[in-house]
Tab-separated table of C-alpha atoms and ligand atoms in Angstrom:
chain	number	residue	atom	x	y	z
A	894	UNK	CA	-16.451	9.524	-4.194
A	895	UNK	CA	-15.566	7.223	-1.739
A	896	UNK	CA	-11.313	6.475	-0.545
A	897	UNK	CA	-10.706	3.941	-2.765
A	898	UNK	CA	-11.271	6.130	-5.528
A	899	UNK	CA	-9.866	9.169	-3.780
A	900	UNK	CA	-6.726	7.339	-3.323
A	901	UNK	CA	-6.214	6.390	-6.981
A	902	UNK	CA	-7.611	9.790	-8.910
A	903	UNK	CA	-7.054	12.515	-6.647
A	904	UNK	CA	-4.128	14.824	-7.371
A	905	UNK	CA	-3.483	12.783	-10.863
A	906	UNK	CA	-3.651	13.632	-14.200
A	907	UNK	CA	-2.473	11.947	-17.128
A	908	UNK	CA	0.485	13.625	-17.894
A	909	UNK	CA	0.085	17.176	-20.285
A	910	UNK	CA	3.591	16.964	-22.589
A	911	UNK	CA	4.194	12.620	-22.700
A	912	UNK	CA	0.846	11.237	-22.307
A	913	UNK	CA	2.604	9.231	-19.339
A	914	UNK	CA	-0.189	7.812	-17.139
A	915	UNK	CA	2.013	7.339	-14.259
A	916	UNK	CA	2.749	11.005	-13.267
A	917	UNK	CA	6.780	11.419	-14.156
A	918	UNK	CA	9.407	12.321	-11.264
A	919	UNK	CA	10.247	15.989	-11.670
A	920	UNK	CA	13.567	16.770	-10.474
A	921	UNK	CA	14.196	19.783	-11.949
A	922	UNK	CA	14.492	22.774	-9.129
A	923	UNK	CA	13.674	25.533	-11.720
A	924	UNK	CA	10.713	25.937	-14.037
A	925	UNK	CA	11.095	28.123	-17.230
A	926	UNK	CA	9.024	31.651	-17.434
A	927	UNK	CA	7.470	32.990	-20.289
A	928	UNK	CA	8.803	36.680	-22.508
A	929	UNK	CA	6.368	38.302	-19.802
A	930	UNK	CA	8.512	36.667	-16.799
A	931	UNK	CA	5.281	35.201	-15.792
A	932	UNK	CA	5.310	31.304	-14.725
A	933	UNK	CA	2.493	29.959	-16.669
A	934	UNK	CA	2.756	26.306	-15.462
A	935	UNK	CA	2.401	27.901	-11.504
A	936	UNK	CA	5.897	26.273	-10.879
A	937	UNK	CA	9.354	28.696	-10.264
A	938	UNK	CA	11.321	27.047	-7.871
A	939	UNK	CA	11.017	23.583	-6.571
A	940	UNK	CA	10.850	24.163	-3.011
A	941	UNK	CA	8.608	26.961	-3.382
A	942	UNK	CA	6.419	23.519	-5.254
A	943	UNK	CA	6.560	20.705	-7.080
A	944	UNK	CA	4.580	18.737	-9.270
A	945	UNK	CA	5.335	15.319	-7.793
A	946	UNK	CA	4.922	17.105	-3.821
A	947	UNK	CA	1.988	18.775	-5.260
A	948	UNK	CA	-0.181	15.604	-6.550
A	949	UNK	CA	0.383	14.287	-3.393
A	950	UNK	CA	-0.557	16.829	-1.039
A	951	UNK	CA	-3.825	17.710	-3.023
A	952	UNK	CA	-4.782	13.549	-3.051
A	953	UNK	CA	-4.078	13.760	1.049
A	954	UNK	CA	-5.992	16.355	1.895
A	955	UNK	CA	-8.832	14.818	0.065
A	956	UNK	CA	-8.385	11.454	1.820
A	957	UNK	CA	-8.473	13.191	5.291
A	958	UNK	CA	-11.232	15.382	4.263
A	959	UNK	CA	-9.362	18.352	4.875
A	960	UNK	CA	-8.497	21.337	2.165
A	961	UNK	CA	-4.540	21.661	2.471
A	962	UNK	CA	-1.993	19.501	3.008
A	963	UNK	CA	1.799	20.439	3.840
A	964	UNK	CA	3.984	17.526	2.767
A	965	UNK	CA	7.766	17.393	4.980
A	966	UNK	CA	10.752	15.522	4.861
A	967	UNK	CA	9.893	13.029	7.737
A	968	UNK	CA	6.933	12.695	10.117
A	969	UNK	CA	9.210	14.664	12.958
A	970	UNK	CA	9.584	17.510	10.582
A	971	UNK	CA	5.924	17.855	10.181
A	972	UNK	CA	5.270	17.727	14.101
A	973	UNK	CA	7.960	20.718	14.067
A	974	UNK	CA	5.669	22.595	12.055
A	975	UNK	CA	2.874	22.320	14.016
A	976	UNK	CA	4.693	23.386	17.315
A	977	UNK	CA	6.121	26.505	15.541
A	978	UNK	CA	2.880	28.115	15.127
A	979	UNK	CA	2.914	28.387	18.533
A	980	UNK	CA	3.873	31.694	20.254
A	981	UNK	CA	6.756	31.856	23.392
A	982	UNK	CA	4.854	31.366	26.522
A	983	UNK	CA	1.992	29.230	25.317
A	984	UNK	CA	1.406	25.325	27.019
A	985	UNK	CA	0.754	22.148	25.312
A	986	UNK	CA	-0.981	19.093	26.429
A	987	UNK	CA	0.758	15.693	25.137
A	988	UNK	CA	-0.448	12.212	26.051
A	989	UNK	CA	1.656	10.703	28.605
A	990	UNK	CA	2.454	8.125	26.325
A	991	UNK	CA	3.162	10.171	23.215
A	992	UNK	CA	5.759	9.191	19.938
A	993	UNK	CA	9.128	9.664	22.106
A	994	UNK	CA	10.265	12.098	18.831
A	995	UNK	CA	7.059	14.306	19.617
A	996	UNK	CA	8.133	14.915	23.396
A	997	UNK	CA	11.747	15.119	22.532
A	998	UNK	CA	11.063	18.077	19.906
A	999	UNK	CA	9.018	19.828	23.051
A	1000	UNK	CA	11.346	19.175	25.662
A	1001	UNK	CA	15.344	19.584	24.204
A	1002	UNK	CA	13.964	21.916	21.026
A	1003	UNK	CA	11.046	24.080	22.206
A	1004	UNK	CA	11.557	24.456	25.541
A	1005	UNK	CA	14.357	26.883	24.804
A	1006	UNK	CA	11.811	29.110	23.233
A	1007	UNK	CA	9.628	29.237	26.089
A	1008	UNK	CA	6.723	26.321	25.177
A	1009	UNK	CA	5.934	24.361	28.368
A	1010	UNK	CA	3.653	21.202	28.384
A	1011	UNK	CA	1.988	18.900	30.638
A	1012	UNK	CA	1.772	15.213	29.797
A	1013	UNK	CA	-1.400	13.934	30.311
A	1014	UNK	CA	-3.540	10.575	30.758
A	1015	UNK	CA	-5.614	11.419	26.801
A	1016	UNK	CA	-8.341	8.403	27.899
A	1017	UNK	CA	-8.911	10.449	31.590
A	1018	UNK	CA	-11.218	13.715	30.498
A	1019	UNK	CA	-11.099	14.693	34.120
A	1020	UNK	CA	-7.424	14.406	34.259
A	1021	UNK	CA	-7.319	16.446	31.095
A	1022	UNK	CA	-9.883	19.558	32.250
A	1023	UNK	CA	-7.558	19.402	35.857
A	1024	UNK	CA	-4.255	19.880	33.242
A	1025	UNK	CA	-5.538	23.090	31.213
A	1026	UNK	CA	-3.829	26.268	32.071
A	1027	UNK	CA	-4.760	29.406	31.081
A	1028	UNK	CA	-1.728	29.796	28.229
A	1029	UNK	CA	-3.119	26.347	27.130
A	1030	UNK	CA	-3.217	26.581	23.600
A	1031	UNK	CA	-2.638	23.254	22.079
A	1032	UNK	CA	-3.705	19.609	22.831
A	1033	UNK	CA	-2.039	17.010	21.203
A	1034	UNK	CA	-3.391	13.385	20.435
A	1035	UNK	CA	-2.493	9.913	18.918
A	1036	UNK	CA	-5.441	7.999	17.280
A	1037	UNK	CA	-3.494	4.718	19.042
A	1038	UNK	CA	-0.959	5.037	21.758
A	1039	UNK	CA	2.442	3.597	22.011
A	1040	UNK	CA	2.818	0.487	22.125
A	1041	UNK	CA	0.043	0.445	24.759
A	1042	UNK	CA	-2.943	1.125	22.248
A	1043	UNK	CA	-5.384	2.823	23.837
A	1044	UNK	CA	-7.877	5.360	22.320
A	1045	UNK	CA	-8.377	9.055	22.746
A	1046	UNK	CA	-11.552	9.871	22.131
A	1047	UNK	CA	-11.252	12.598	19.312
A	1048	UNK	CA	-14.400	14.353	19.258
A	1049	UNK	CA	-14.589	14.649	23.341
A	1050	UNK	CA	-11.130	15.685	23.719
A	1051	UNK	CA	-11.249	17.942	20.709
A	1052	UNK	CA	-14.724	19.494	22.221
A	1053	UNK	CA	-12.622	20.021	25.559
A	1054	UNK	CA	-9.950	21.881	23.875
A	1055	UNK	CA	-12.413	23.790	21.887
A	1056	UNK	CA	-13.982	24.774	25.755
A	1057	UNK	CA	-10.603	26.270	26.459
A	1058	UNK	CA	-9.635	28.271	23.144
A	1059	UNK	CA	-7.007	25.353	22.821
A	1060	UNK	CA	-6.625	23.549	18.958
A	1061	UNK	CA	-7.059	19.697	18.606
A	1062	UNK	CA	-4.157	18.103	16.893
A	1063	UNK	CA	-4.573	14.248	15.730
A	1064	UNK	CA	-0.939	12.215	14.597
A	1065	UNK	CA	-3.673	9.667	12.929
A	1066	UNK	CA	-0.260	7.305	12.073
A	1067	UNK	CA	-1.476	4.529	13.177
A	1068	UNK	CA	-4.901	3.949	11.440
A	1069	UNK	CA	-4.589	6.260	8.386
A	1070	UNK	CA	-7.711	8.089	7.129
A	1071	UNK	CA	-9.281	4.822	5.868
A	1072	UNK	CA	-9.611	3.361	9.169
A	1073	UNK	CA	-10.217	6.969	10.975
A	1074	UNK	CA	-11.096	10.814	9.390
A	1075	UNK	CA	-10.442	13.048	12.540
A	1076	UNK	CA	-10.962	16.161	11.106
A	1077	UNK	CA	-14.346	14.621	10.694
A	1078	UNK	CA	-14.546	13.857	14.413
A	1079	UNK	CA	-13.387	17.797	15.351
A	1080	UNK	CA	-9.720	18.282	14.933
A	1081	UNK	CA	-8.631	20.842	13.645
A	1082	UNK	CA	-4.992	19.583	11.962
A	1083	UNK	CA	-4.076	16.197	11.309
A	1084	UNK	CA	-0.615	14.943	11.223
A	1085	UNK	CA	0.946	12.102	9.791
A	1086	UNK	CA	4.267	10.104	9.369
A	1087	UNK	CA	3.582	8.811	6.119
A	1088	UNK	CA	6.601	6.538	6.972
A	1089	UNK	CA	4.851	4.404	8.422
A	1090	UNK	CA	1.096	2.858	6.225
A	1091	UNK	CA	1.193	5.530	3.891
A	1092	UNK	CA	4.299	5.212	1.843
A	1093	UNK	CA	3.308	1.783	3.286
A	1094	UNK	CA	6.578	0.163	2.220
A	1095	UNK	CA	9.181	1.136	4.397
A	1096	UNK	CA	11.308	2.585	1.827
A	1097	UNK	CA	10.911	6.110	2.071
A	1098	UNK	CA	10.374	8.888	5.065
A	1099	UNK	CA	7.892	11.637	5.077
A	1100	UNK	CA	5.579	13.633	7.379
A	1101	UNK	CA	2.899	15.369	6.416
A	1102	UNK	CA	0.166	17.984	7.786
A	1103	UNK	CA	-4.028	18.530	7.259
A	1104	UNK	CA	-6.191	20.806	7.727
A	1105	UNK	CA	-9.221	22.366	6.605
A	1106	UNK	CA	-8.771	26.129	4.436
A	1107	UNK	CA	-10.147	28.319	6.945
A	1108	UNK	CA	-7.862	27.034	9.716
A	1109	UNK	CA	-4.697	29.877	10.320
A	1110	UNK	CA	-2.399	27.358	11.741
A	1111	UNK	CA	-2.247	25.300	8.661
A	1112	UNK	CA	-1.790	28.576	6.546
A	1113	UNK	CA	1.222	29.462	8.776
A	1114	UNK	CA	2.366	25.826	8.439
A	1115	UNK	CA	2.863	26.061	4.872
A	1116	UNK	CA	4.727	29.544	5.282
A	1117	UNK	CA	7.652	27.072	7.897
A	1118	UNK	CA	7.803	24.425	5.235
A	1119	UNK	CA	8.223	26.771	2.083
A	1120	UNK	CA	10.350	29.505	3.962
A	1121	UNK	CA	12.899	26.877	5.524
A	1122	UNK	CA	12.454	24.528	2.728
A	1123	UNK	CA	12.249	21.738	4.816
A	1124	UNK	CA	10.337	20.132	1.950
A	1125	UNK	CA	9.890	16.211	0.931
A	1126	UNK	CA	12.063	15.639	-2.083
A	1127	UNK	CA	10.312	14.651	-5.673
A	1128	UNK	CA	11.256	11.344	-5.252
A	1129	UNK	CA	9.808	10.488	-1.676
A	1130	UNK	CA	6.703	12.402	-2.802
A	1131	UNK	CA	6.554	9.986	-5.813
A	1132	UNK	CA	7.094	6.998	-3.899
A	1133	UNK	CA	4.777	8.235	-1.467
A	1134	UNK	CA	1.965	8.840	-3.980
A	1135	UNK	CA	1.893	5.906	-4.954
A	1136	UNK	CA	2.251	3.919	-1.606
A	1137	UNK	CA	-1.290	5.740	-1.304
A	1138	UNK	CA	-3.117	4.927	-4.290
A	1139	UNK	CA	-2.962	0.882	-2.610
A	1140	UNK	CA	-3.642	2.237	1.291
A	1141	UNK	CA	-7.763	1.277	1.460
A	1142	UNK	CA	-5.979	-2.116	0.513
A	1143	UNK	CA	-3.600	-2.729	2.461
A	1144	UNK	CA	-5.052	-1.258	5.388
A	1145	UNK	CA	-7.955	-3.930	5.655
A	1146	UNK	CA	-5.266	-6.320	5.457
A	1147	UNK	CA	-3.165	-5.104	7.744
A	1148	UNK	CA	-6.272	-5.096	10.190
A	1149	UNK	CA	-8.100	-8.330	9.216
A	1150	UNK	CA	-4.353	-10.022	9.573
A	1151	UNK	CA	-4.247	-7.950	13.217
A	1152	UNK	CA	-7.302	-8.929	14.315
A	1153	UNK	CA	-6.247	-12.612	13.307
A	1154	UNK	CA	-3.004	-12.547	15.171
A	1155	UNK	CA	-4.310	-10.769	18.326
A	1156	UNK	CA	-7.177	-13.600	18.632
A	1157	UNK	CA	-4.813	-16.198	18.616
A	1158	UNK	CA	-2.069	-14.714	20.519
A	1159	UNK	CA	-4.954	-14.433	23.695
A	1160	UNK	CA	-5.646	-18.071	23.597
A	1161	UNK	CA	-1.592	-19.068	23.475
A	1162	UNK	CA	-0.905	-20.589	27.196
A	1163	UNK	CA	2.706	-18.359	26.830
A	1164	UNK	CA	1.044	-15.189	26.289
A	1165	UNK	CA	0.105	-12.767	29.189
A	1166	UNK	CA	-2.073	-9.926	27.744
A	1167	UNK	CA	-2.768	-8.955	24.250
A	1168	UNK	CA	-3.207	-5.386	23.689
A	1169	UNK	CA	-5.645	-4.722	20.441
A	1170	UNK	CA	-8.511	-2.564	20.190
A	1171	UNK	CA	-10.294	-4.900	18.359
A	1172	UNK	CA	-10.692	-7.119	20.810
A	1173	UNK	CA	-13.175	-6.985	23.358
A	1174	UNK	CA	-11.197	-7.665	25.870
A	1175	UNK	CA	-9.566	-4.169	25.603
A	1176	UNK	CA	-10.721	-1.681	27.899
A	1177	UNK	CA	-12.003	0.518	24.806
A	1178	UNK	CA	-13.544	-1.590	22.606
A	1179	UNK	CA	-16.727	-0.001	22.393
A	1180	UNK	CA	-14.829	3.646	22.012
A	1181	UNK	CA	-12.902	1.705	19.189
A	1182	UNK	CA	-15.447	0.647	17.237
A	1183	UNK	CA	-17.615	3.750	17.713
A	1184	UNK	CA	-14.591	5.931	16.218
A	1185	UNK	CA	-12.563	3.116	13.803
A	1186	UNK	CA	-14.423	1.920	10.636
A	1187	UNK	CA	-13.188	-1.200	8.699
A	1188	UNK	CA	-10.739	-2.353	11.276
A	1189	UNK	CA	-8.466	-1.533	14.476
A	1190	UNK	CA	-5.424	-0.945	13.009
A	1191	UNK	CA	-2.177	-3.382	11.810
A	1192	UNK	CA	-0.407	-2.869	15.294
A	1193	UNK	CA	-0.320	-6.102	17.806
A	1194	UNK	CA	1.199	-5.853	21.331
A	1195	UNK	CA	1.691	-9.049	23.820
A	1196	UNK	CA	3.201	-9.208	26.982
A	1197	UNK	CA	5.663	-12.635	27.036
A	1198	UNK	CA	5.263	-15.315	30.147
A	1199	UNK	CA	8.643	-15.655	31.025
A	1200	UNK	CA	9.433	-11.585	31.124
A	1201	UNK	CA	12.096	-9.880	29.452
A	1202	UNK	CA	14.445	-12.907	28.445
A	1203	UNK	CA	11.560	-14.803	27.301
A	1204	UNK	CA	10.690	-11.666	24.984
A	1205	UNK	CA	14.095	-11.362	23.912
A	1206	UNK	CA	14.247	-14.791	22.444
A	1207	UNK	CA	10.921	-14.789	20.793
A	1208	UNK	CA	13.044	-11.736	18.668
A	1209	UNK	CA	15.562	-13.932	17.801
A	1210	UNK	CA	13.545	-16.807	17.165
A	1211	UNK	CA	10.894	-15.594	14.337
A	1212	UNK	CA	11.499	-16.111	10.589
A	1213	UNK	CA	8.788	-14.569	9.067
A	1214	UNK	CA	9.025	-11.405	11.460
A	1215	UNK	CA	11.946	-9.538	11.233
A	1216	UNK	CA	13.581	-7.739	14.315
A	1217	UNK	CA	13.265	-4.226	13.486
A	1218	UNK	CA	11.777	-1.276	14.880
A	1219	UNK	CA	9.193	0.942	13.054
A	1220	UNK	CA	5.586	-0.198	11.520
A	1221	UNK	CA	3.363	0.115	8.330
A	1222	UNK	CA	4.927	-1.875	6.288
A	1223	UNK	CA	4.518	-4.880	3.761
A	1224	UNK	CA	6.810	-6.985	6.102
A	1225	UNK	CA	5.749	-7.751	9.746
A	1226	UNK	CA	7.824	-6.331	12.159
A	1227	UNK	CA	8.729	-7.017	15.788
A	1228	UNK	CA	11.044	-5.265	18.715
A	1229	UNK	CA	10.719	-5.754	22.706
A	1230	UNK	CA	9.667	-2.203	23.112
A	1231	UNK	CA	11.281	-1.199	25.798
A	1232	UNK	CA	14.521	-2.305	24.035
A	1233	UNK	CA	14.255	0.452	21.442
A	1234	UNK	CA	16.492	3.197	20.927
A	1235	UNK	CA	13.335	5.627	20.128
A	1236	UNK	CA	12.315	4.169	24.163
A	1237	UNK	CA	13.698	7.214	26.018
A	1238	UNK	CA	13.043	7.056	30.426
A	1239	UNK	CA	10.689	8.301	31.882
A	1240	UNK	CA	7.794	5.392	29.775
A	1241	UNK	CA	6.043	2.474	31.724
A	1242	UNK	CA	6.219	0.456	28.805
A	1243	UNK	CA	6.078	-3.110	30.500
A	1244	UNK	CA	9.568	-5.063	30.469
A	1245	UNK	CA	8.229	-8.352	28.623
A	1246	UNK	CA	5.733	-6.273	26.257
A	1247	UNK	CA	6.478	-7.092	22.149
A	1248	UNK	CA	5.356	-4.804	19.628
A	1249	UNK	CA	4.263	-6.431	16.399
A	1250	UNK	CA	3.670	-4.618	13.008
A	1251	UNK	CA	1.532	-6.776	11.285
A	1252	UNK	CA	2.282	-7.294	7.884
A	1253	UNK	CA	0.595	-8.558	4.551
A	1254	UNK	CA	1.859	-12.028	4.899
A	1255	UNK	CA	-0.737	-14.534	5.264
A	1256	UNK	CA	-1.958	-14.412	8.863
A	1257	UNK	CA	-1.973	-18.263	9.437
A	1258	UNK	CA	2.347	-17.777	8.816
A	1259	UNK	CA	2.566	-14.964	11.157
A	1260	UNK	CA	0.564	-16.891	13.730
A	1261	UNK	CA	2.954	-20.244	12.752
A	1262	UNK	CA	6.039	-18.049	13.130
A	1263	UNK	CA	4.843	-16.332	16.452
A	1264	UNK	CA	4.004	-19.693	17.903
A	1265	UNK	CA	6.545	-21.719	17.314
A	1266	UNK	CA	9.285	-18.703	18.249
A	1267	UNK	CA	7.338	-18.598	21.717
A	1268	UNK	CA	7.529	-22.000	22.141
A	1269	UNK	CA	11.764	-22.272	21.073
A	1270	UNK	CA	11.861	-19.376	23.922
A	1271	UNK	CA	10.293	-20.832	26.494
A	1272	UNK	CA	12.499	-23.701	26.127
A	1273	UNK	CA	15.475	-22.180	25.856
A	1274	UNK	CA	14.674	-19.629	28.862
A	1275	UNK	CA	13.618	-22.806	30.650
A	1276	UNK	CA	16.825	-24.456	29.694
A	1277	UNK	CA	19.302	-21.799	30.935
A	1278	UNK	CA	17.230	-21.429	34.747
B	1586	LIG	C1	7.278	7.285	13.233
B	1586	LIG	C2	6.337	8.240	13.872
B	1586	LIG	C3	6.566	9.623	13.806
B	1586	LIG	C4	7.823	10.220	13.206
B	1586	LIG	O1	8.001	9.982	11.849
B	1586	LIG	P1	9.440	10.053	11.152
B	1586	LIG	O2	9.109	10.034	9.709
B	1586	LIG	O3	10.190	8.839	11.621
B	1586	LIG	O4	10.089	11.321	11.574
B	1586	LIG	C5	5.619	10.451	14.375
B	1586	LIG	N1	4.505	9.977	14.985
B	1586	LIG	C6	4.260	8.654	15.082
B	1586	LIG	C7	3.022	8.176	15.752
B	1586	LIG	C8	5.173	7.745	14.527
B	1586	LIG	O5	4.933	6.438	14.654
């Protein structure tokens, strides 16, 4: 079957006792046995599972293509997961421009335990074979960076990492599995903050981990996430099963409405550089399109004429967009990047550079909005020199 169809049937059933066709919220955290103390429903305790956590994690792993899916409290939790699999002493290699919760996990968390890791240029393969070590064990990659959006090449790095006994790790946030399968391109666990496109409203957090059966990282996964109980509540997993029975949807919106913005936003005298990957004026647009089907994602970056002031004002100046951090949702978003409180040092995120989650308003508003806000701020900049 193809997603669309995935996304709606997989891990649902009419409901046994009501008839309900939406699948009920079950809150309860104990499940009744039978005289023989058996539990012939295969529920006893909700952490230990959960019908609503359960649908969901059976209709993910089908949408990435993988075989088990570990469903966590936020995307951060899920990363956790992953790392803990690891053994004292082993290396990791991160993008240089990795999720700034990713690193931080690695560097104040893990690196009591003894993990080290090397941050890495993820579009450089020969600065990636020169950054193996021997204890090398894990390479980490982002489908898009940061607000830079560039693309790792999945199936090369993967292959690389393969070379060197290492596991490939995609966080596929920013496209989803419509727009990109990478277990299908060689990874061997996929990670998610279903935050973001997949709960796809930005009402509800949630991370959540992929993998094939026969991988033992996944199976050791679902060991941290029932042991510690660091679980995603009934509720979220509702909310997030049925954010992603409308994802194949919204995600061609998201992109077409992307693609829209980006193309105008490069022909706007007040714009520097547009960073898309659907354009083919980025660097790896023919990487982009060889590894992204139906569209480069819902995630816009500009750099402002008129630097950081200019930027700021464009913030304040937008009606449509609202000044927020975070992505995915129904409601475009925008933030000077380097202004964010998830920006920690160390980044060369340009000054004047403007992230833009772009939303499922009509893409002739956003572009109406985004024009008219750059032109207030260039006036008012120009007004105040
Ligand atoms: C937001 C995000 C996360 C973390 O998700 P939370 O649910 O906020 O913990 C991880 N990776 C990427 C790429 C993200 O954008």
């Amino acid at each position: 079957m193809r997603i669309e169809t995935i996304a709606v049937h997989a891990g649902h059933n009419v409901d046994g006792g009501s008839g309900a066709v939406a699948q009920p919220i079950t809150l309860s955290v104990t499940f009744e046995r039978d005289d023989e103390g058996h539990y012939p429903r295969g529920y006893f305790y909700s952490s230990k599972g959960n019908p609503n956590r359960n649908a969901l994690e059976s209709a993910f792993a089908a949408l990435e293509q993988g075989d088990i899916a570990v469903a966590f409290a936020s995307g951060c939790a899920a990363i956790a997961g992953i790392f803990r699999t690891l053994r004292p002493g082993d290396h990791v290699l991160v993008p240089n421009d990795v999720f700034q919760g990713t690193i931080r996990i690695l560097r104040e968390i893990l690196a009591k335990w003894g993990f080290a890791y090397s941050a890495v240029e993820m579009t450089d393969s020969d600065a990636i074979r020169a950054a193996f070590q021997d204890n090398t064990r894990l390479v980490w990659m982002e489908t898009l960076s940061n607000p830079m959006l560039r693309v790792t090449d999945v199936e090369l790095v993967s292959a690389l990492a393969h070379e060197r006994g290492a596991i490939s790790v995609v966080d596929n946030t920013f496209v989803t599995p419509v727009l990109q399968q990478p277990l299908a391109q060689g990874a061997d666990l996929v990670v998610h903050a279903t935050t973001k496109y997949i709960g796809g409203h930005g009402d509800v957090l949630g991370g959540i981990v992929v993998a094939p059966e026969s991988n033992r990282n996944i199976q050791e996964i679902r060991q941290i996430q029932l042991l510690e109980g660091s679980v995603m509540s009934p509720f979220d997993s509702w909310l997030t099963h049925r954010g992603l029975k409308t994802l194949a949807c919204r995600m061609r919106t998201h992109a077409a409405n992307a693609l829209q913005v980006a193309s105008a936003l490069e022909r706007h005298p007040l714009v520097g550089s547009v960073y898309y990957p659907g354009l083919s004026s980025h660097p790896q647009f023919e990487l982009a399109k060889r590894q992204l089907h139906e569209g480069f994602g819902g995630i816009v970056s500009v750099r402002v004429r008129g630097g950081p002031e200019a930027a700021n004002a464009v913030c304040g100046k937008v009606r449509v967009f609202t000044h927020a951090t975070s992505f995915g949702s129904t409601e475009s978003l925008i933030q000077r990047q380097a202004s964010s409180p998830t920006h920690g040092p160390g980044t060369d995120v340009p000054e004047d550079l403007l992230r833009l989650s772009i939303g499922l308003e009509h893409p002739e508003d956003l572009i109406d909005d985004l024009t008219r806000a750059l032109e207030a701020a260039e006036l008012e900049v120009r007004a105040k020199a």
